[in-house]
C-alpha cells in the first residue's frame, strides 16, 4: 500500500492535536502570539493581545510551560501490536482492497478530539487501537469488507474525518475480536449532479471543504458548513445528524438528505426512489441518521444543492447586555427572518475575540479601538463588561439581502442593538476555523478546555446559560482547581421553538494531580445541569460513548428498546461494535 496514495490527509494533519501540522499558535521570544502556516487569514500574523488575555484569564504564565512530552513523531513501540484475524486478512488481500497494520495508521484512526483523547496522545499513551485499517474505494468494496467481517467475526469501526467529540471512535477496551478501522476517505467523488432536480449524488467519504469546492466549480453549493467542515465527512454528518452554521437558509443534514445508501451486516438499505418526501411508514433514513456507526457504513448520499448565492454580506450588532441580545434573536426567529447565520457571543467571548485581533492586516479592523471611538459617540452607556455581540451573515440575491439586512437591524434596534460593522462580522466567522487550534496552545501552558452544546426552548435560554456557567465555576472550585476558570457561551443557531447554545470552558490545572479526571467531573456536572434546565443531550455533536449514560432518560425506556431491536435485527453479531449510543 502506498502511503502517498492513501494517507495524504494523514501526512498533513497532526496525529496528536487539531488540524494541519503546519498550522498552530505559539508565543514567540517577545511573548507575542503568532499563528503559523499559510492556510488561514490569521496565518503568519502576530496577535499582540493574546498573551495578556491568556495570562489574566487563566492565571497562567509563559514561564510555566508543561514538560515537553509532546513529540511530533509517534513512538511505534509504545503501540500494542495488532491482533489480526489471519483468515480475514488473507481473504481481504485477495480482493485488492488496500489495508495496513502500521502503528501510525492505526493510532491516527483510534481517536477523535475529546480532551482526554488528545491529552493522552500528547503524553504518548495509547490504549486499545484498531488492529488494521482498510481503505475501500467505492460502495462495492464496502459490501465485500462487511461480508468478510461477518464471515470471520471481525469488529468494524467506520472512520470518516476523525473530528468526533463524543468518544465515538475510541475502541472499546473490552473488545477481544480483531478491530478494523474502515476508512472511507478514498470514497470522495461526486458521482452525478442533477441540474433539473438540484440534487447531487456523492460518495460519503468526501470531506466538507472538498464537497463545496467541487460543487462550486459547477456553480452550486450545499450550504452545509459545520465548524469542522475542513475535515469532517459527509458520512459523518449523516451518522451524527450534523448541523451547519448556515442552516437557517440551507437546513440541517436531515433537511438536505434526499437518499442514503448504507451497507449493513444484513445487506444494503436504501429507498427505491429519489422522491422528495414519502409517506411509507416511519422514515428509514431516521434509523440511519444519528446511528453513529452502530448499524453499518453510509456509502452514498443524494443531497439537495443550490446555485451559489450571488451576494454575501457580513454584519455585526452590539447589544448592551446578553439578555437584550437573546431577546433580539428570539424576535428574529419569531418573525422567521433569520439571516444565513446569526450567532450571539456573551461578554467573555466578546473579550476573547478582541484578544485574537492581529497586529497588521487590511482585512481586520480593531474592534477594541473601534469600541473606544463608539463609546464617545454611539455606545455611550454601554458597559464594556456587560455588552455582547451578534455576528451576522446574509446570503442570496443582492436586493433581497439588503432588504433582509434592514429588517434584522430594525429588529435589533428595538432591543438596544447598534450596528457595529461588516468587518467585525467577517472577523467572527474567519475565527471559526482557527479557534480549535487554541486548545493545543493552552495545553502547552497547563490550560485545558473543551466546548459542548445543547438545544433548548426559548424560554429557558437565559436560565441555562446562567446556570451552566455558574455550575462550571462552582464545580471547578469544589474540585480543587486553584485558578478561576473561563466559563462562557454563545447562541449559535435559532429555531421557531428554541436555540442551540454552545458552552466553552477551560482552566489552569497547575497543582492538580489528575487534571483530565477533574475536567471530566466538571463536564459531567455541566451536562447534568443542562439536562436539569430543560436542555437536550446534544444538538449536533452526537452521543458516542461520552454521553450514552443519559440516553435512556433522554428518549425513554421504550425508545431505547426500539433502538436496540433495530440493532439486534440489522447487526445481531455486533460487527459494528464501537458501542456508541446503546
PDB file of C-alpha atoms in Angstrom, residues 80-86 106 128-132 152-157 170-180 573-575 577-579:
ATOM      1  CA  UNK A  80       0.178  -2.536  21.209  1.00  0.00           C
ATOM      2  CA  UNK A  81       0.974  -4.995  18.398  1.00  0.00           C
ATOM      3  CA  UNK A  82      -2.096  -5.782  16.266  1.00  0.00           C
ATOM      4  CA  UNK A  83      -4.398  -8.725  16.924  1.00  0.00           C
ATOM      5  CA  UNK A  84      -5.033  -9.924  13.380  1.00  0.00           C
ATOM      6  CA  UNK A  85      -7.667 -12.347  12.151  1.00  0.00           C
ATOM      7  CA  UNK A  86      -5.432 -14.103   9.614  1.00  0.00           C
ATOM      8  CA  UNK A 106      -3.799   2.592  13.404  1.00  0.00           C
ATOM      9  CA  UNK A 128      -6.738  -0.059  22.561  1.00  0.00           C
ATOM     10  CA  UNK A 129      -6.296   0.976  18.923  1.00  0.00           C
ATOM     11  CA  UNK A 130      -7.613  -0.637  15.714  1.00  0.00           C
ATOM     12  CA  UNK A 131      -5.616  -3.689  14.657  1.00  0.00           C
ATOM     13  CA  UNK A 132      -5.882  -2.841  10.996  1.00  0.00           C
ATOM     14  CA  UNK A 152     -14.840 -14.076  10.151  1.00  0.00           C
ATOM     15  CA  UNK A 153     -16.467 -12.232  13.114  1.00  0.00           C
ATOM     16  CA  UNK A 154     -14.290  -9.141  12.895  1.00  0.00           C
ATOM     17  CA  UNK A 155     -15.295  -5.825  14.542  1.00  0.00           C
ATOM     18  CA  UNK A 156     -15.631  -2.847  12.152  1.00  0.00           C
ATOM     19  CA  UNK A 157     -15.445   0.823  13.182  1.00  0.00           C
ATOM     20  CA  UNK A 170     -12.478   5.017  20.716  1.00  0.00           C
ATOM     21  CA  UNK A 171     -12.037   1.250  20.549  1.00  0.00           C
ATOM     22  CA  UNK A 172     -13.926  -0.477  23.367  1.00  0.00           C
ATOM     23  CA  UNK A 173     -11.167  -1.818  25.666  1.00  0.00           C
ATOM     24  CA  UNK A 174     -13.208  -4.962  26.349  1.00  0.00           C
ATOM     25  CA  UNK A 175     -13.379  -5.916  22.643  1.00  0.00           C
ATOM     26  CA  UNK A 176     -11.442  -9.172  22.156  1.00  0.00           C
ATOM     27  CA  UNK A 177     -12.007  -9.573  18.409  1.00  0.00           C
ATOM     28  CA  UNK A 178      -9.747  -8.038  15.801  1.00  0.00           C
ATOM     29  CA  UNK A 179     -10.836  -4.398  15.276  1.00  0.00           C
ATOM     30  CA  UNK A 180     -10.703  -2.984  11.751  1.00  0.00           C
ATOM     31  CA  UNK A 573     -23.367 -10.271  15.970  1.00  0.00           C
ATOM     32  CA  UNK A 574     -22.347  -6.686  16.749  1.00  0.00           C
ATOM     33  CA  UNK A 575     -19.960  -6.477  13.789  1.00  0.00           C
ATOM     34  CA  UNK A 577     -19.054  -2.845  17.619  1.00  0.00           C
ATOM     35  CA  UNK A 578     -17.998   0.695  18.519  1.00  0.00           C
ATOM     36  CA  UNK A 579     -20.616   0.571  21.336  1.00  0.00           C
TER      37      UNK A 579
END
